[in-house]
PDB file of C-alpha atoms and ligand atoms in Angstrom:
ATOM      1  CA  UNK T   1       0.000   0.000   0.000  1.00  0.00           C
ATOM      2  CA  UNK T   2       1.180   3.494  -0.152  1.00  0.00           C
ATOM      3  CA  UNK T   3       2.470   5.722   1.712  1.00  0.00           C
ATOM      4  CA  UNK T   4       0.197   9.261   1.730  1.00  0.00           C
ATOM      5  CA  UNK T   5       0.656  12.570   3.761  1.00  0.00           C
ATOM      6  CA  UNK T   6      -2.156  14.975   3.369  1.00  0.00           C
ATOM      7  CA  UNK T   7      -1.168  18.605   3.983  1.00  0.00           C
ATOM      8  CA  UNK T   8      -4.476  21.606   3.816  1.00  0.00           C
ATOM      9  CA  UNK T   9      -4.417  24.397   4.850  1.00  0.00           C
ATOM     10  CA  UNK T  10      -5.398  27.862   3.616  1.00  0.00           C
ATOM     11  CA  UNK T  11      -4.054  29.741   0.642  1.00  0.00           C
ATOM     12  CA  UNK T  12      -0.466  31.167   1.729  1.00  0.00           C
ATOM     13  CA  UNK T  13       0.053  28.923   4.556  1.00  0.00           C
ATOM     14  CA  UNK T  14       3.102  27.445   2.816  1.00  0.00           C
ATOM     15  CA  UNK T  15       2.117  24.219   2.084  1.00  0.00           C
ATOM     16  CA  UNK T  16       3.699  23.706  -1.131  1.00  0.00           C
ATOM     17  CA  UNK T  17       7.335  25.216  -0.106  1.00  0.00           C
ATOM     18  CA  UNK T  18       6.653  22.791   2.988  1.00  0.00           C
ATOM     19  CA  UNK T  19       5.289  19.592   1.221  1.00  0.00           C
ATOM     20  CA  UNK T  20       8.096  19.734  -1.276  1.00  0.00           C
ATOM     21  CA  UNK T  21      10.858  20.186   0.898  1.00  0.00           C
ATOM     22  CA  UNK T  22       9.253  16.897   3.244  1.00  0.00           C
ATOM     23  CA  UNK T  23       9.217  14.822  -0.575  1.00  0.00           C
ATOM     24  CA  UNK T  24      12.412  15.237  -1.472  1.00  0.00           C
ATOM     25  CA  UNK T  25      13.726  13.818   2.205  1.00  0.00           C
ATOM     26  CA  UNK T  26      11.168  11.109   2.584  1.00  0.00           C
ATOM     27  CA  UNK T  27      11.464  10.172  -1.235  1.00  0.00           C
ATOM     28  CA  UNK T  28       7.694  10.879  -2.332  1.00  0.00           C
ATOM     29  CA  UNK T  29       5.987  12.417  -5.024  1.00  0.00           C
ATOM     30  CA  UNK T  30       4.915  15.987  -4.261  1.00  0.00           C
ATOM     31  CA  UNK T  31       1.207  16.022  -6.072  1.00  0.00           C
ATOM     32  CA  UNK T  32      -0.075  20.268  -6.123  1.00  0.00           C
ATOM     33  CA  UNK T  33      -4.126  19.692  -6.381  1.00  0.00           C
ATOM     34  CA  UNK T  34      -4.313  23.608  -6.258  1.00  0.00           C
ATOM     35  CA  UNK T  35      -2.582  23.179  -9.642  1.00  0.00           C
ATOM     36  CA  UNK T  36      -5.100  20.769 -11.172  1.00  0.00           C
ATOM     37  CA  UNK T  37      -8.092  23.076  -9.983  1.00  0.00           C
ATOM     38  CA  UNK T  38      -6.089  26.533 -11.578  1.00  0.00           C
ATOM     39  CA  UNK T  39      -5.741  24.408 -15.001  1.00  0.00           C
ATOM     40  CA  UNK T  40      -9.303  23.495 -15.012  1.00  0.00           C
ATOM     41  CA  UNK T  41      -9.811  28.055 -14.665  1.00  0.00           C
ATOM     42  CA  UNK T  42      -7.671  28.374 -16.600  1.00  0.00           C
ATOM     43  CA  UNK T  43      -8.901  26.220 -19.395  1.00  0.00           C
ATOM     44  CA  UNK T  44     -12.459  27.882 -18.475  1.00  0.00           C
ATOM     45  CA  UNK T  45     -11.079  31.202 -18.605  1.00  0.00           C
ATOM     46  CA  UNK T  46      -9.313  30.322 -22.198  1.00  0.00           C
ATOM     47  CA  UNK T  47     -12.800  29.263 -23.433  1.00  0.00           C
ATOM     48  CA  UNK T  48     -14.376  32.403 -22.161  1.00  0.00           C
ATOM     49  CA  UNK T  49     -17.241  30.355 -19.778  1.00  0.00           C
ATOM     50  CA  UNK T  50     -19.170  32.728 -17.296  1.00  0.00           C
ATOM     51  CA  UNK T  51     -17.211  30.851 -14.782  1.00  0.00           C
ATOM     52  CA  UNK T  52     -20.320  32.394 -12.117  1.00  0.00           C
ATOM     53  CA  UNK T  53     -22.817  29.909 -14.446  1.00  0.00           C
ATOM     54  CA  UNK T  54     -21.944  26.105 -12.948  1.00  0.00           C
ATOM     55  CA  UNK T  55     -23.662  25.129 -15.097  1.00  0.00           C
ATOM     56  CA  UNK T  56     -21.682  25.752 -18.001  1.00  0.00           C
ATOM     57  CA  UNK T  57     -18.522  25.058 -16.648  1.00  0.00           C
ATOM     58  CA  UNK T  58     -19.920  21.229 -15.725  1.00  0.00           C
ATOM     59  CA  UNK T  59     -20.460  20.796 -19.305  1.00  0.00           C
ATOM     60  CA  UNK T  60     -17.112  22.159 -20.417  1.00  0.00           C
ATOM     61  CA  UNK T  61     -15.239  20.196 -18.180  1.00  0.00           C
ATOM     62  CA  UNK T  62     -15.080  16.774 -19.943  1.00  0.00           C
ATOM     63  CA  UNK T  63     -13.413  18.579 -22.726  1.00  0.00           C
ATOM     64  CA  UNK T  64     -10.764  19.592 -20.381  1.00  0.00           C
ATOM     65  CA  UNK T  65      -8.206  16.703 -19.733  1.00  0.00           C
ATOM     66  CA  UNK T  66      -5.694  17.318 -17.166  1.00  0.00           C
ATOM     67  CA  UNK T  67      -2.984  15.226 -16.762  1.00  0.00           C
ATOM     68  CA  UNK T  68      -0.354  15.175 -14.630  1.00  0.00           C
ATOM     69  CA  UNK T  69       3.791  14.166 -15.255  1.00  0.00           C
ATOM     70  CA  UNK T  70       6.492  14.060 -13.466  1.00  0.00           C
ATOM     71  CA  UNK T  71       9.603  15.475 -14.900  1.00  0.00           C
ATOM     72  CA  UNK T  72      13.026  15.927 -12.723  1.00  0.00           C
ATOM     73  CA  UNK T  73      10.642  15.498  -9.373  1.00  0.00           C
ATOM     74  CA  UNK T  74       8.454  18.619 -10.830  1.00  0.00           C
ATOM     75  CA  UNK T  75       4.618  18.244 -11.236  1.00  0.00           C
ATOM     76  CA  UNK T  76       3.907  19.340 -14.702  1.00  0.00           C
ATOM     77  CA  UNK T  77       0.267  19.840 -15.243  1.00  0.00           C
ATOM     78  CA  UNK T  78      -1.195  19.180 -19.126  1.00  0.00           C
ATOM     79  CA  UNK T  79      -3.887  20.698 -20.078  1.00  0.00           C
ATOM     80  CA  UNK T  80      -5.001  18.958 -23.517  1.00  0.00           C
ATOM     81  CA  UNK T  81      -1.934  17.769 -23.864  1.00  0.00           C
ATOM     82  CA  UNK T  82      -0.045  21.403 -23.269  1.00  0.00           C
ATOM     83  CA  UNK T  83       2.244  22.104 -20.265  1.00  0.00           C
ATOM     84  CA  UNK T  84       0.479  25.420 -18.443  1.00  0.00           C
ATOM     85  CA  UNK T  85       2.677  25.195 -15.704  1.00  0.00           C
ATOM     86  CA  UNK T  86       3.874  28.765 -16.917  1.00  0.00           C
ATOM     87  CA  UNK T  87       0.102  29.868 -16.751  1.00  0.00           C
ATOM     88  CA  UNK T  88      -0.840  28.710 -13.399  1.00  0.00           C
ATOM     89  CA  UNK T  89       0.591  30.629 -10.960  1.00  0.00           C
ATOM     90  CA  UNK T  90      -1.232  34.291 -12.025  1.00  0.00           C
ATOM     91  CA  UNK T  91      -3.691  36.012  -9.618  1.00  0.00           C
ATOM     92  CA  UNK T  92      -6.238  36.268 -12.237  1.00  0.00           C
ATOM     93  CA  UNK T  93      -6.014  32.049 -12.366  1.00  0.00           C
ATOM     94  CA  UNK T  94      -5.746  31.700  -8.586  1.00  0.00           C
ATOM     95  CA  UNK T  95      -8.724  33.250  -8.470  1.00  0.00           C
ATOM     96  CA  UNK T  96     -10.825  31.852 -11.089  1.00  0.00           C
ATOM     97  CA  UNK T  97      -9.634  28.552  -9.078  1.00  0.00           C
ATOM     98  CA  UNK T  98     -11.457  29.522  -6.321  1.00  0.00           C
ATOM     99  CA  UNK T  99     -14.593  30.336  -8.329  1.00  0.00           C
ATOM    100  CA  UNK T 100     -14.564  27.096 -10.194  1.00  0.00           C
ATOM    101  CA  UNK T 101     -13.330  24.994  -7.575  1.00  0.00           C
ATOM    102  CA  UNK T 102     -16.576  24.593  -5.600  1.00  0.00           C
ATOM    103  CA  UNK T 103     -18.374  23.624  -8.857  1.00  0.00           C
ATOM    104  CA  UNK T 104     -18.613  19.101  -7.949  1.00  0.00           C
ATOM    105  CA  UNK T 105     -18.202  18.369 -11.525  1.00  0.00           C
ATOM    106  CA  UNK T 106     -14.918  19.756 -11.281  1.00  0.00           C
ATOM    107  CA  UNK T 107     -14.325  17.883  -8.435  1.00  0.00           C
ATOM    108  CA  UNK T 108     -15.255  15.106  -8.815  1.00  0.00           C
ATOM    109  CA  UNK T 109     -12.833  14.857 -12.155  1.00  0.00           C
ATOM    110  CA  UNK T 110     -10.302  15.954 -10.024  1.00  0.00           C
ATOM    111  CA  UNK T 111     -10.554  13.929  -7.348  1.00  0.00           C
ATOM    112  CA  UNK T 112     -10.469  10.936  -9.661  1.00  0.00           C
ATOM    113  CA  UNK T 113      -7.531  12.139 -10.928  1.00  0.00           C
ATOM    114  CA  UNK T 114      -5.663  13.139  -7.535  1.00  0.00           C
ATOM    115  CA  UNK T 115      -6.834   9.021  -6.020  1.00  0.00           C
ATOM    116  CA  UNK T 116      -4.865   7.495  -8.768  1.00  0.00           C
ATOM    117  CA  UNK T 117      -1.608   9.487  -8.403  1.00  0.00           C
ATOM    118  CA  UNK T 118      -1.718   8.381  -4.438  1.00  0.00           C
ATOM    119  CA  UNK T 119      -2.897   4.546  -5.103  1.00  0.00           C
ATOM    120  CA  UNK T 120      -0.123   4.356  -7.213  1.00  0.00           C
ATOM    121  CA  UNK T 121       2.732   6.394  -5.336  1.00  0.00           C
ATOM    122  CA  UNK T 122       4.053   7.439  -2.232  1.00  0.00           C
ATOM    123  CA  UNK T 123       3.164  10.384  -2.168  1.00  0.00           C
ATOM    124  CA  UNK T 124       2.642  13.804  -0.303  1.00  0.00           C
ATOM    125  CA  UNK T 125      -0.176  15.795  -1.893  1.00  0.00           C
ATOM    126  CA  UNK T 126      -1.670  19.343  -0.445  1.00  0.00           C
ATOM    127  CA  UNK T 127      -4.849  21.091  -1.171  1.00  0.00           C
ATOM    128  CA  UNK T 128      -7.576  21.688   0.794  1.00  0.00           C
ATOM    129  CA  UNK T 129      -9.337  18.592   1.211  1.00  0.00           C
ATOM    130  CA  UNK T 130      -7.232  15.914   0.924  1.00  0.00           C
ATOM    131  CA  UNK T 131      -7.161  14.234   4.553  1.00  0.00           C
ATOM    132  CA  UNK T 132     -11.139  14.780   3.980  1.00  0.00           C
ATOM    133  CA  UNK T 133     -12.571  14.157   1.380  1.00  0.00           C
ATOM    134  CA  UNK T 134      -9.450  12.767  -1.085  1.00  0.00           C
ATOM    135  CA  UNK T 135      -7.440  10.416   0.844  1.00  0.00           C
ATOM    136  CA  UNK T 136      -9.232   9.963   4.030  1.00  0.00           C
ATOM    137  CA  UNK T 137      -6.888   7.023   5.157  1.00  0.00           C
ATOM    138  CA  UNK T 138      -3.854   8.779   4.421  1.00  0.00           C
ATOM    139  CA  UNK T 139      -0.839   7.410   7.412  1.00  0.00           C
ATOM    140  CA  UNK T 140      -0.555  11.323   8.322  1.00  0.00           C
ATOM    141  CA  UNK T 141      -2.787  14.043   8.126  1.00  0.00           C
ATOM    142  CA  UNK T 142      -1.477  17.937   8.514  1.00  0.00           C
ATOM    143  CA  UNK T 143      -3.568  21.068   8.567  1.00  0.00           C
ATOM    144  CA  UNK T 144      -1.105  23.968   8.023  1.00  0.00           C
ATOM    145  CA  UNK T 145      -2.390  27.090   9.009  1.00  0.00           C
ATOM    146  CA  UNK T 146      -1.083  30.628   9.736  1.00  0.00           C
ATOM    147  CA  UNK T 147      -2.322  34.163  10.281  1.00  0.00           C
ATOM    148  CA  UNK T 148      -3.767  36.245   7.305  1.00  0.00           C
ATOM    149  CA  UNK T 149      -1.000  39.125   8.034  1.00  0.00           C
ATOM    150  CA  UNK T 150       1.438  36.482   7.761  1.00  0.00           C
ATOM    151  CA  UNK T 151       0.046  34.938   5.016  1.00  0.00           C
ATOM    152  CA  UNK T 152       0.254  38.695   3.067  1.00  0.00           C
ATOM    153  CA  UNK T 153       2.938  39.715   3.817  1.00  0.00           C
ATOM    154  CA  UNK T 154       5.066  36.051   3.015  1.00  0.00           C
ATOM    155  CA  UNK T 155       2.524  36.956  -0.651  1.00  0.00           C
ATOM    156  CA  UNK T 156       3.648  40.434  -0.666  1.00  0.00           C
ATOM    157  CA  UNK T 157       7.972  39.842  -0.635  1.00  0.00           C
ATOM    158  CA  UNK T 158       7.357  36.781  -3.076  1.00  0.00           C
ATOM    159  CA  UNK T 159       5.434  39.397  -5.337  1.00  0.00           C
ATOM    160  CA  UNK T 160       7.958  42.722  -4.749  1.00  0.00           C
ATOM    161  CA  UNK T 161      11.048  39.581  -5.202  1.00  0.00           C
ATOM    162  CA  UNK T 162       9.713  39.158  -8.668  1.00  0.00           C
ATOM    163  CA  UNK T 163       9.171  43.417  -9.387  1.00  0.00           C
ATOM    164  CA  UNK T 164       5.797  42.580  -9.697  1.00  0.00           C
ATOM    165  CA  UNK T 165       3.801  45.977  -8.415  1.00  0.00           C
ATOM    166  CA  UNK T 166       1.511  44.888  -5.071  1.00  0.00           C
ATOM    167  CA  UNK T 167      -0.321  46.582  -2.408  1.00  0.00           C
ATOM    168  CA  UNK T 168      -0.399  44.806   1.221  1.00  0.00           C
ATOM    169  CA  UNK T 169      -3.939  45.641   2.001  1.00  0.00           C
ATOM    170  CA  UNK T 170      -5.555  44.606  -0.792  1.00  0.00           C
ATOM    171  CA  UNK T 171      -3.594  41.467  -0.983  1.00  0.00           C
ATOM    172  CA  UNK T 172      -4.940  40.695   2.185  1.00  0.00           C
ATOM    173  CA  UNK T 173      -8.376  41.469   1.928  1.00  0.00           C
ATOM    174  CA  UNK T 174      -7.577  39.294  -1.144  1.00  0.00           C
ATOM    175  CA  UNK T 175      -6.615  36.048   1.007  1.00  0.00           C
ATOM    176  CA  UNK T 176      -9.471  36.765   3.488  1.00  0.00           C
ATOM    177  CA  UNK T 177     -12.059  36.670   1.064  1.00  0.00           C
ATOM    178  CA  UNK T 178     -10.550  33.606  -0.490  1.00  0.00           C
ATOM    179  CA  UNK T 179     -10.614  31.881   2.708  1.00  0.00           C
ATOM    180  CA  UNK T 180     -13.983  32.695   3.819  1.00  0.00           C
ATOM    181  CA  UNK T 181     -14.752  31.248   0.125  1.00  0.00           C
ATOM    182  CA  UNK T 182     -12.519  28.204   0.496  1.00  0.00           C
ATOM    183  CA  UNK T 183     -14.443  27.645   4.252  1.00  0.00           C
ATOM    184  CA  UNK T 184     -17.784  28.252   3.623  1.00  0.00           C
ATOM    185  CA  UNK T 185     -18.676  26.516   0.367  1.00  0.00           C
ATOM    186  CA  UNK T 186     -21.118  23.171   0.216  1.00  0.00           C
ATOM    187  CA  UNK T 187     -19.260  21.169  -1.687  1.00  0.00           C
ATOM    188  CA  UNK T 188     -15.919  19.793   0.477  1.00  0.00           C
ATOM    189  CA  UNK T 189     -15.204  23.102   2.052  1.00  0.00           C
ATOM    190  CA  UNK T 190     -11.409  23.949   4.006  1.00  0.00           C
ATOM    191  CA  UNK T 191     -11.613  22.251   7.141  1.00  0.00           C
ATOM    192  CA  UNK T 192      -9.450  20.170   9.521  1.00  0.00           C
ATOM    193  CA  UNK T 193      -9.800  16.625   9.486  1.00  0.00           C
ATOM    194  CA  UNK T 194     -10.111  14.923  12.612  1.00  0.00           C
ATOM    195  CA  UNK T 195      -7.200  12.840  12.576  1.00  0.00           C
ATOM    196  CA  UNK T 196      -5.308  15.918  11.066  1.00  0.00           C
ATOM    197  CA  UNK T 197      -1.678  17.468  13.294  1.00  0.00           C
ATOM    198  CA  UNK T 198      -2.543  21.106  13.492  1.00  0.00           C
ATOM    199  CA  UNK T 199       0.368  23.174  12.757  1.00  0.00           C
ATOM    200  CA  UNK T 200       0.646  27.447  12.808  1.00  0.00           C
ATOM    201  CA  UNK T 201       3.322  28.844  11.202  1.00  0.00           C
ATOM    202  CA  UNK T 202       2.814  32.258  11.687  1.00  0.00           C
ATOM    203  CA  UNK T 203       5.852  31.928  13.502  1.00  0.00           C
ATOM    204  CA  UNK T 204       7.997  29.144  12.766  1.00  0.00           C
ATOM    205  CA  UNK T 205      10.754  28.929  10.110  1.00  0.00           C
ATOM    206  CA  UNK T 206      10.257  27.372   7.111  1.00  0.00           C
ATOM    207  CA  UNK T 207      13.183  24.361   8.206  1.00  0.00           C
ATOM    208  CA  UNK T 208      11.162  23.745  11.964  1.00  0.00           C
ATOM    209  CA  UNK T 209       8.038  23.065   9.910  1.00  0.00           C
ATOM    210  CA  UNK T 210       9.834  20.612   7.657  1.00  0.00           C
ATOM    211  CA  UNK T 211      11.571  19.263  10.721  1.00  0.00           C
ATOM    212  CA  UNK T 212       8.666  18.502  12.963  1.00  0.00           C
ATOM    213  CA  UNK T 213       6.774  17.346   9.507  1.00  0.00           C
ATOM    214  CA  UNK T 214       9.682  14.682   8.833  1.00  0.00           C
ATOM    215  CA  UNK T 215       9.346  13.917  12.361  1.00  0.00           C
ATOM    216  CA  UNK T 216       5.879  12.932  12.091  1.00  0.00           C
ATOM    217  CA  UNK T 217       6.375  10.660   8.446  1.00  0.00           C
ATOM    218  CA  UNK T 218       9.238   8.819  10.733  1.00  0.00           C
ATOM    219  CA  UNK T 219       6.613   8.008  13.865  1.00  0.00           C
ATOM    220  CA  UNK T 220       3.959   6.947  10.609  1.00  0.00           C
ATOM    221  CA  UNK T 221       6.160   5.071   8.349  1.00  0.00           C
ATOM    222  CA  UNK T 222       8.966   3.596  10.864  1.00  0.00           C
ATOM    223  CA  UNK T 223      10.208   1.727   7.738  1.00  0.00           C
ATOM    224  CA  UNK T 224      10.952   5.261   6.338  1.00  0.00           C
TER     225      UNK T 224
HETATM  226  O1   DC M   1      -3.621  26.141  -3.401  1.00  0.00           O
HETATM  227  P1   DC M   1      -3.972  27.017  -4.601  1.00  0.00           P
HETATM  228  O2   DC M   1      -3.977  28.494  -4.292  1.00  0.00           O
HETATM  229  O3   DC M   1      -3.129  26.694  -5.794  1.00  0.00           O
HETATM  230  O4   DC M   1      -5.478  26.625  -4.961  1.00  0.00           O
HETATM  231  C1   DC M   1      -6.218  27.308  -5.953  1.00  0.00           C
HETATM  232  C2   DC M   1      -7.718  27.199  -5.630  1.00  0.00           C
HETATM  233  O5   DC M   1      -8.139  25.847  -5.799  1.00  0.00           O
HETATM  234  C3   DC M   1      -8.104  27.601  -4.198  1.00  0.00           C
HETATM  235  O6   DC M   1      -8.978  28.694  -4.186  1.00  0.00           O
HETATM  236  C4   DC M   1      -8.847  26.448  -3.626  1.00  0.00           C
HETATM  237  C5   DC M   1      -8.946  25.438  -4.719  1.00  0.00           C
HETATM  238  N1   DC M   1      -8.530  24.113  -4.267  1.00  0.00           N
HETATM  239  C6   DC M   1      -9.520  23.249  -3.847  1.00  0.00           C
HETATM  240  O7   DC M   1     -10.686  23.614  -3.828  1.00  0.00           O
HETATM  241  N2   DC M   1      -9.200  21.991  -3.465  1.00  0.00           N
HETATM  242  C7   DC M   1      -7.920  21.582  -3.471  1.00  0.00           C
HETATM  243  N3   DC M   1      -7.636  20.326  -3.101  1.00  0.00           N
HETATM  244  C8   DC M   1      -6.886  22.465  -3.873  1.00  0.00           C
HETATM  245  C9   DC M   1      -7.226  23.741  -4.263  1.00  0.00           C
END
């Protein structure tokens, strides 16, 4: 069987500088579902769907297939057969992600998708309802979590690091509003599973969050 870590968490929480640093020391795959659901808006957005009409993005979806490959350790995400990776990682994607993302036909082709990466890998996948709704018996369950003015401002150098122009507030107001989105939606909404390890990092180092998350895999998979 294999070996599955779910990390959620909000939007900015650093799951995916976290979850890949924790694959590349416990030798697992590092699956980004956040990356499936921006290809899916971003294939919406390229077909110019009223992404507010459900509707019509469930019937556009089977002509989106995602796919997923693995090249040097790096999740490349296909999008009819095109690598978007370059395209995914714009505010105006993120969020259209977040608009889309609550849609269950988009889920649901999703989820498929994100079950048969972990049935067939050791893996260590983030999102925002993975040790929920996606892998429910993964071996280790995190919910990585930390303050929204953290969260902004860790946004806001990543953005001025790049020259990219960006204003503190609205960014945010931005992440709040996602959130509330993210928390309050019917269909699999942010929460923390049960069995999940909460973790803030509003004030912990990037390396004490990998450490006490490599901890963690080493009490779950002693074999590890
Ligand atoms: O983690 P991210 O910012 O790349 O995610 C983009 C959007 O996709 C976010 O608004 C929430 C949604 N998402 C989701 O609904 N379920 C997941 N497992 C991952 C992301």
């Amino acid at each position: 069987m294999a070996f599955n870590v779910a990390v959620d968490g909000p939007a900015g929480a650093g799951k995916s500088t976290i979850a890949r640093a924790v694959a590349e020391k416990m030798n697992l795959i590092y699956v980004d579902t956040g990356a499936m659901y921006r290809a899916m808006a971003l294939f919406m957005l390229r077909e110019q769907v009223d992404l507010e009409d459900a509707e019509a993005v469930a019937a556009r979806c089977p002509l989106a297939d995602i796919t997923i490959r693995y090249e040097e350790g790096v999740q490349v995400v296909f999008l009819n057969g095109e690598n978007v990776n370059p395209f995914l990682r714009t505010e105006e994607v993120g969020s259209a992600a977040s608009v889309v993302s609550p849609i269950p036909r988009v889920r649901q082709q999703l989820v498929e998708l994100q079950q048969r990466l972990a049935a067939g890998s050791d893996c260590i996948m983030d999102g925002r309802d993975i040790g929920t709704c996606v892998l429910p018996g993964a071996q280790l369950k995190i919910y990585l979590t930390a303050s929204s003015a953290v969260r902004a401002r860790r946004r806001y150098d990543e953005l001025a690091a790049r020259g990219e122009p960006c204003d503190l507030a609205k960014i945010q107001a931005d992440i709040e509003e996602r959130d509330y989105r993210d928390m309050h939606r019917e269909e699999s909404p942010l929460k923390q599973a049960e069995d999940a390890v909460y973790l803030d990092t509003s004030d912990l180092a990037v390396e004490q969050v990998v450490e006490r998350i490599l901890e963690l895999c080493r009490e779950s998979r002693p074999e590890g």
